[in-house]
Amino acid sequence: VTTFFMVFPLVEGGNIPNSAKVLLSLMVSIVLYNVVPKQILTDPYVTENLVLMILREILVGILVGFVAKILF
């Protein structure tokens, strides 16, 4: 969520301070945490899977932000 807000065109410029961007992404993350169903990781390679899942989410956030930048 944070990477999306860092590259999203409406909040990317210098008009909004970085602390406000972080607070906004934190609030959205808290709301999404309660909405998205929980997944229980039962794989013995939990650490490797967690790192890959985090990297995937960062890349998805960057991709969505750049697509929004292209559209706006």
PDB file of N, CA and C in Angstrom:
ATOM      1  N   VAL A   1       0.832  -1.181   0.000  1.00  0.00           N
ATOM      2  CA  VAL A   1       0.000   0.000   0.000  1.00  0.00           C
ATOM      3  C   VAL A   1       0.877   1.245   0.000  1.00  0.00           C
ATOM      4  N   THR A   2       1.960   1.199   0.742  1.00  0.00           N
ATOM      5  CA  THR A   2       2.834   2.371   0.818  1.00  0.00           C
ATOM      6  C   THR A   2       3.490   2.663  -0.523  1.00  0.00           C
ATOM      7  N   THR A   3       3.933   1.615  -1.226  1.00  0.00           N
ATOM      8  CA  THR A   3       4.563   1.857  -2.522  1.00  0.00           C
ATOM      9  C   THR A   3       3.569   2.431  -3.518  1.00  0.00           C
ATOM     10  N   PHE A   4       2.302   2.036  -3.404  1.00  0.00           N
ATOM     11  CA  PHE A   4       1.279   2.598  -4.274  1.00  0.00           C
ATOM     12  C   PHE A   4       1.144   4.096  -4.033  1.00  0.00           C
ATOM     13  N   PHE A   5       1.101   4.503  -2.776  1.00  0.00           N
ATOM     14  CA  PHE A   5       0.932   5.917  -2.467  1.00  0.00           C
ATOM     15  C   PHE A   5       2.173   6.740  -2.800  1.00  0.00           C
ATOM     16  N   MET A   6       3.332   6.115  -2.816  1.00  0.00           N
ATOM     17  CA  MET A   6       4.542   6.856  -3.153  1.00  0.00           C
ATOM     18  C   MET A   6       4.639   7.153  -4.651  1.00  0.00           C
ATOM     19  N   VAL A   7       4.028   6.332  -5.499  1.00  0.00           N
ATOM     20  CA  VAL A   7       4.115   6.568  -6.943  1.00  0.00           C
ATOM     21  C   VAL A   7       2.785   6.993  -7.552  1.00  0.00           C
ATOM     22  N   PHE A   8       1.718   7.063  -6.779  1.00  0.00           N
ATOM     23  CA  PHE A   8       0.418   7.495  -7.295  1.00  0.00           C
ATOM     24  C   PHE A   8       0.495   8.980  -7.637  1.00  0.00           C
ATOM     25  N   PRO A   9       0.052   9.373  -8.820  1.00  0.00           N
ATOM     26  CA  PRO A   9       0.272  10.747  -9.285  1.00  0.00           C
ATOM     27  C   PRO A   9      -0.387  11.820  -8.422  1.00  0.00           C
ATOM     28  N   LEU A  10      -1.510  11.540  -7.812  1.00  0.00           N
ATOM     29  CA  LEU A  10      -2.196  12.579  -7.046  1.00  0.00           C
ATOM     30  C   LEU A  10      -1.478  12.928  -5.751  1.00  0.00           C
ATOM     31  N   VAL A  11      -0.704  12.006  -5.216  1.00  0.00           N
ATOM     32  CA  VAL A  11       0.020  12.281  -3.971  1.00  0.00           C
ATOM     33  C   VAL A  11       1.530  12.250  -4.161  1.00  0.00           C
ATOM     34  N   GLU A  12       2.001  12.030  -5.388  1.00  0.00           N
ATOM     35  CA  GLU A  12       3.434  11.900  -5.631  1.00  0.00           C
ATOM     36  C   GLU A  12       4.158  13.241  -5.560  1.00  0.00           C
ATOM     37  N   GLY A  13       3.542  14.299  -6.001  1.00  0.00           N
ATOM     38  CA  GLY A  13       4.210  15.594  -6.046  1.00  0.00           C
ATOM     39  C   GLY A  13       4.566  16.110  -4.667  1.00  0.00           C
ATOM     40  N   GLY A  14       5.208  17.243  -4.638  1.00  0.00           N
ATOM     41  CA  GLY A  14       5.651  17.824  -3.384  1.00  0.00           C
ATOM     42  C   GLY A  14       4.553  18.514  -2.603  1.00  0.00           C
ATOM     43  N   ASN A  15       3.315  18.467  -3.101  1.00  0.00           N
ATOM     44  CA  ASN A  15       2.214  19.154  -2.429  1.00  0.00           C
ATOM     45  C   ASN A  15       1.862  18.512  -1.097  1.00  0.00           C
ATOM     46  N   ILE A  16       1.995  17.215  -0.993  1.00  0.00           N
ATOM     47  CA  ILE A  16       1.626  16.489   0.216  1.00  0.00           C
ATOM     48  C   ILE A  16       2.913  16.029   0.906  1.00  0.00           C
ATOM     49  N   PRO A  17       3.066  16.348   2.198  1.00  0.00           N
ATOM     50  CA  PRO A  17       4.286  15.920   2.901  1.00  0.00           C
ATOM     51  C   PRO A  17       4.368  14.406   3.037  1.00  0.00           C
ATOM     52  N   ASN A  18       5.587  13.906   3.155  1.00  0.00           N
ATOM     53  CA  ASN A  18       5.800  12.460   3.252  1.00  0.00           C
ATOM     54  C   ASN A  18       5.140  11.867   4.488  1.00  0.00           C
ATOM     55  N   SER A  19       5.110  12.613   5.576  1.00  0.00           N
ATOM     56  CA  SER A  19       4.474  12.090   6.788  1.00  0.00           C
ATOM     57  C   SER A  19       2.977  11.882   6.572  1.00  0.00           C
ATOM     58  N   ALA A  20       2.338  12.734   5.788  1.00  0.00           N
ATOM     59  CA  ALA A  20       0.921  12.556   5.486  1.00  0.00           C
ATOM     60  C   ALA A  20       0.709  11.340   4.591  1.00  0.00           C
ATOM     61  N   LYS A  21       1.634  11.099   3.659  1.00  0.00           N
ATOM     62  CA  LYS A  21       1.547   9.924   2.803  1.00  0.00           C
ATOM     63  C   LYS A  21       1.676   8.644   3.623  1.00  0.00           C
ATOM     64  N   VAL A  22       2.604   8.648   4.566  1.00  0.00           N
ATOM     65  CA  VAL A  22       2.802   7.470   5.410  1.00  0.00           C
ATOM     66  C   VAL A  22       1.571   7.243   6.282  1.00  0.00           C
ATOM     67  N   LEU A  23       1.012   8.309   6.849  1.00  0.00           N
ATOM     68  CA  LEU A  23      -0.188   8.180   7.665  1.00  0.00           C
ATOM     69  C   LEU A  23      -1.367   7.679   6.836  1.00  0.00           C
ATOM     70  N   LEU A  24      -1.522   8.183   5.627  1.00  0.00           N
ATOM     71  CA  LEU A  24      -2.597   7.731   4.749  1.00  0.00           C
ATOM     72  C   LEU A  24      -2.435   6.265   4.386  1.00  0.00           C
ATOM     73  N   SER A  25      -1.215   5.852   4.056  1.00  0.00           N
ATOM     74  CA  SER A  25      -0.999   4.440   3.716  1.00  0.00           C
ATOM     75  C   SER A  25      -1.196   3.541   4.931  1.00  0.00           C
ATOM     76  N   LEU A  26      -0.847   4.007   6.117  1.00  0.00           N
ATOM     77  CA  LEU A  26      -1.073   3.236   7.336  1.00  0.00           C
ATOM     78  C   LEU A  26      -2.564   3.062   7.604  1.00  0.00           C
ATOM     79  N   MET A  27      -3.337   4.124   7.416  1.00  0.00           N
ATOM     80  CA  MET A  27      -4.788   4.033   7.624  1.00  0.00           C
ATOM     81  C   MET A  27      -5.429   3.084   6.625  1.00  0.00           C
ATOM     82  N   VAL A  28      -5.028   3.156   5.371  1.00  0.00           N
ATOM     83  CA  VAL A  28      -5.571   2.255   4.354  1.00  0.00           C
ATOM     84  C   VAL A  28      -5.159   0.813   4.656  1.00  0.00           C
ATOM     85  N   SER A  29      -3.932   0.615   5.122  1.00  0.00           N
ATOM     86  CA  SER A  29      -3.467  -0.735   5.468  1.00  0.00           C
ATOM     87  C   SER A  29      -4.279  -1.320   6.613  1.00  0.00           C
ATOM     88  N   ILE A  30      -4.606  -0.514   7.599  1.00  0.00           N
ATOM     89  CA  ILE A  30      -5.408  -0.992   8.729  1.00  0.00           C
ATOM     90  C   ILE A  30      -6.798  -1.380   8.263  1.00  0.00           C
ATOM     91  N   VAL A  31      -7.393  -0.577   7.388  1.00  0.00           N
ATOM     92  CA  VAL A  31      -8.723  -0.903   6.864  1.00  0.00           C
ATOM     93  C   VAL A  31      -8.662  -2.184   6.040  1.00  0.00           C
ATOM     94  N   LEU A  32      -7.654  -2.310   5.180  1.00  0.00           N
ATOM     95  CA  LEU A  32      -7.532  -3.507   4.354  1.00  0.00           C
ATOM     96  C   LEU A  32      -7.234  -4.749   5.183  1.00  0.00           C
ATOM     97  N   TYR A  33      -6.523  -4.585   6.280  1.00  0.00           N
ATOM     98  CA  TYR A  33      -6.220  -5.726   7.141  1.00  0.00           C
ATOM     99  C   TYR A  33      -7.498  -6.351   7.689  1.00  0.00           C
ATOM    100  N   ASN A  34      -8.476  -5.517   7.981  1.00  0.00           N
ATOM    101  CA  ASN A  34      -9.739  -6.029   8.507  1.00  0.00           C
ATOM    102  C   ASN A  34     -10.655  -6.566   7.413  1.00  0.00           C
ATOM    103  N   VAL A  35     -10.432  -6.186   6.168  1.00  0.00           N
ATOM    104  CA  VAL A  35     -11.312  -6.589   5.071  1.00  0.00           C
ATOM    105  C   VAL A  35     -10.826  -7.863   4.383  1.00  0.00           C
ATOM    106  N   VAL A  36      -9.514  -7.966   4.178  1.00  0.00           N
ATOM    107  CA  VAL A  36      -8.939  -9.094   3.440  1.00  0.00           C
ATOM    108  C   VAL A  36      -8.948 -10.338   4.323  1.00  0.00           C
ATOM    109  N   PRO A  37      -9.400 -11.486   3.778  1.00  0.00           N
ATOM    110  CA  PRO A  37      -9.412 -12.714   4.588  1.00  0.00           C
ATOM    111  C   PRO A  37      -7.993 -13.153   4.953  1.00  0.00           C
ATOM    112  N   LYS A  38      -7.864 -13.708   6.124  1.00  0.00           N
ATOM    113  CA  LYS A  38      -6.559 -14.145   6.629  1.00  0.00           C
ATOM    114  C   LYS A  38      -6.181 -15.477   6.008  1.00  0.00           C
ATOM    115  N   GLN A  39      -4.891 -15.656   5.737  1.00  0.00           N
ATOM    116  CA  GLN A  39      -4.358 -16.917   5.225  1.00  0.00           C
ATOM    117  C   GLN A  39      -3.386 -17.465   6.252  1.00  0.00           C
ATOM    118  N   ILE A  40      -3.551 -18.721   6.595  1.00  0.00           N
ATOM    119  CA  ILE A  40      -2.644 -19.361   7.530  1.00  0.00           C
ATOM    120  C   ILE A  40      -1.559 -20.075   6.733  1.00  0.00           C
ATOM    121  N   LEU A  41      -0.310 -19.728   6.994  1.00  0.00           N
ATOM    122  CA  LEU A  41       0.803 -20.341   6.288  1.00  0.00           C
ATOM    123  C   LEU A  41       1.216 -21.605   7.030  1.00  0.00           C
ATOM    124  N   THR A  42       1.037 -22.759   6.399  1.00  0.00           N
ATOM    125  CA  THR A  42       1.407 -24.031   7.017  1.00  0.00           C
ATOM    126  C   THR A  42       2.629 -24.654   6.363  1.00  0.00           C
ATOM    127  N   ASP A  43       3.233 -23.946   5.436  1.00  0.00           N
ATOM    128  CA  ASP A  43       4.402 -24.439   4.726  1.00  0.00           C
ATOM    129  C   ASP A  43       5.626 -24.388   5.643  1.00  0.00           C
ATOM    130  N   PRO A  44       6.488 -25.399   5.606  1.00  0.00           N
ATOM    131  CA  PRO A  44       7.687 -25.346   6.464  1.00  0.00           C
ATOM    132  C   PRO A  44       8.661 -24.244   6.054  1.00  0.00           C
ATOM    133  N   TYR A  45       8.532 -23.739   4.832  1.00  0.00           N
ATOM    134  CA  TYR A  45       9.408 -22.677   4.352  1.00  0.00           C
ATOM    135  C   TYR A  45       8.703 -21.327   4.467  1.00  0.00           C
ATOM    136  N   VAL A  46       8.193 -21.044   5.640  1.00  0.00           N
ATOM    137  CA  VAL A  46       7.389 -19.841   5.853  1.00  0.00           C
ATOM    138  C   VAL A  46       8.213 -18.579   5.617  1.00  0.00           C
ATOM    139  N   THR A  47       9.445 -18.544   6.057  1.00  0.00           N
ATOM    140  CA  THR A  47      10.259 -17.344   5.918  1.00  0.00           C
ATOM    141  C   THR A  47      10.497 -17.005   4.453  1.00  0.00           C
ATOM    142  N   GLU A  48      10.849 -18.002   3.656  1.00  0.00           N
ATOM    143  CA  GLU A  48      11.088 -17.749   2.241  1.00  0.00           C
ATOM    144  C   GLU A  48       9.801 -17.314   1.541  1.00  0.00           C
ATOM    145  N   ASN A  49       8.695 -17.960   1.882  1.00  0.00           N
ATOM    146  CA  ASN A  49       7.427 -17.590   1.270  1.00  0.00           C
ATOM    147  C   ASN A  49       7.011 -16.185   1.675  1.00  0.00           C
ATOM    148  N   LEU A  50       7.265 -15.823   2.923  1.00  0.00           N
ATOM    149  CA  LEU A  50       6.897 -14.494   3.390  1.00  0.00           C
ATOM    150  C   LEU A  50       7.697 -13.420   2.672  1.00  0.00           C
ATOM    151  N   VAL A  51       8.971 -13.659   2.481  1.00  0.00           N
ATOM    152  CA  VAL A  51       9.814 -12.695   1.762  1.00  0.00           C
ATOM    153  C   VAL A  51       9.338 -12.553   0.320  1.00  0.00           C
ATOM    154  N   LEU A  52       9.023 -13.655  -0.325  1.00  0.00           N
ATOM    155  CA  LEU A  52       8.529 -13.598  -1.704  1.00  0.00           C
ATOM    156  C   LEU A  52       7.175 -12.902  -1.783  1.00  0.00           C
ATOM    157  N   MET A  53       6.318 -13.138  -0.808  1.00  0.00           N
ATOM    158  CA  MET A  53       5.008 -12.474  -0.795  1.00  0.00           C
ATOM    159  C   MET A  53       5.164 -10.966  -0.600  1.00  0.00           C
ATOM    160  N   ILE A  54       6.088 -10.549   0.252  1.00  0.00           N
ATOM    161  CA  ILE A  54       6.321  -9.120   0.472  1.00  0.00           C
ATOM    162  C   ILE A  54       6.867  -8.473  -0.791  1.00  0.00           C
ATOM    163  N   LEU A  55       7.825  -9.127  -1.447  1.00  0.00           N
ATOM    164  CA  LEU A  55       8.367  -8.588  -2.694  1.00  0.00           C
ATOM    165  C   LEU A  55       7.301  -8.501  -3.778  1.00  0.00           C
ATOM    166  N   ARG A  56       6.427  -9.510  -3.843  1.00  0.00           N
ATOM    167  CA  ARG A  56       5.344  -9.493  -4.824  1.00  0.00           C
ATOM    168  C   ARG A  56       4.400  -8.325  -4.575  1.00  0.00           C
ATOM    169  N   GLU A  57       4.071  -8.076  -3.319  1.00  0.00           N
ATOM    170  CA  GLU A  57       3.164  -6.974  -3.000  1.00  0.00           C
ATOM    171  C   GLU A  57       3.798  -5.622  -3.303  1.00  0.00           C
ATOM    172  N   ILE A  58       5.089  -5.495  -3.059  1.00  0.00           N
ATOM    173  CA  ILE A  58       5.775  -4.246  -3.394  1.00  0.00           C
ATOM    174  C   ILE A  58       5.747  -4.016  -4.899  1.00  0.00           C
ATOM    175  N   LEU A  59       6.025  -5.057  -5.668  1.00  0.00           N
ATOM    176  CA  LEU A  59       6.001  -4.917  -7.129  1.00  0.00           C
ATOM    177  C   LEU A  59       4.607  -4.610  -7.653  1.00  0.00           C
ATOM    178  N   VAL A  60       3.586  -5.220  -7.069  1.00  0.00           N
ATOM    179  CA  VAL A  60       2.212  -4.924  -7.485  1.00  0.00           C
ATOM    180  C   VAL A  60       1.868  -3.476  -7.164  1.00  0.00           C
ATOM    181  N   GLY A  61       2.276  -2.987  -6.003  1.00  0.00           N
ATOM    182  CA  GLY A  61       2.017  -1.588  -5.648  1.00  0.00           C
ATOM    183  C   GLY A  61       2.691  -0.623  -6.596  1.00  0.00           C
ATOM    184  N   ILE A  62       3.937  -0.916  -6.954  1.00  0.00           N
ATOM    185  CA  ILE A  62       4.646  -0.055  -7.899  1.00  0.00           C
ATOM    186  C   ILE A  62       3.975  -0.096  -9.265  1.00  0.00           C
ATOM    187  N   LEU A  63       3.586  -1.280  -9.714  1.00  0.00           N
ATOM    188  CA  LEU A  63       2.936  -1.420 -11.014  1.00  0.00           C
ATOM    189  C   LEU A  63       1.617  -0.663 -11.057  1.00  0.00           C
ATOM    190  N   VAL A  64       0.800  -0.800 -10.036  1.00  0.00           N
ATOM    191  CA  VAL A  64      -0.490  -0.098 -10.007  1.00  0.00           C
ATOM    192  C   VAL A  64      -0.267   1.412  -9.958  1.00  0.00           C
ATOM    193  N   GLY A  65       0.728   1.857  -9.215  1.00  0.00           N
ATOM    194  CA  GLY A  65       1.028   3.289  -9.167  1.00  0.00           C
ATOM    195  C   GLY A  65       1.466   3.831 -10.512  1.00  0.00           C
ATOM    196  N   PHE A  66       2.315   3.092 -11.219  1.00  0.00           N
ATOM    197  CA  PHE A  66       2.750   3.546 -12.530  1.00  0.00           C
ATOM    198  C   PHE A  66       1.620   3.521 -13.550  1.00  0.00           C
ATOM    199  N   VAL A  67       0.752   2.534 -13.472  1.00  0.00           N
ATOM    200  CA  VAL A  67      -0.411   2.518 -14.370  1.00  0.00           C
ATOM    201  C   VAL A  67      -1.310   3.715 -14.091  1.00  0.00           C
ATOM    202  N   ALA A  68      -1.493   4.045 -12.812  1.00  0.00           N
ATOM    203  CA  ALA A  68      -2.289   5.225 -12.471  1.00  0.00           C
ATOM    204  C   ALA A  68      -1.616   6.485 -12.973  1.00  0.00           C
ATOM    205  N   LYS A  69      -0.276   6.527 -12.919  1.00  0.00           N
ATOM    206  CA  LYS A  69       0.455   7.688 -13.413  1.00  0.00           C
ATOM    207  C   LYS A  69       0.274   7.840 -14.919  1.00  0.00           C
ATOM    208  N   ILE A  70       0.246   6.727 -15.632  1.00  0.00           N
ATOM    209  CA  ILE A  70       0.062   6.778 -17.082  1.00  0.00           C
ATOM    210  C   ILE A  70      -1.359   7.250 -17.411  1.00  0.00           C
ATOM    211  N   LEU A  71      -2.341   6.781 -16.656  1.00  0.00           N
ATOM    212  CA  LEU A  71      -3.731   7.140 -16.928  1.00  0.00           C
ATOM    213  C   LEU A  71      -4.065   8.572 -16.530  1.00  0.00           C
ATOM    214  N   PHE A  72      -3.422   9.113 -15.523  1.00  0.00           N
ATOM    215  CA  PHE A  72      -3.713  10.471 -15.082  1.00  0.00           C
ATOM    216  C   PHE A  72      -2.647  11.383 -15.583  1.00  0.00           C
TER     217      PHE A  72
END
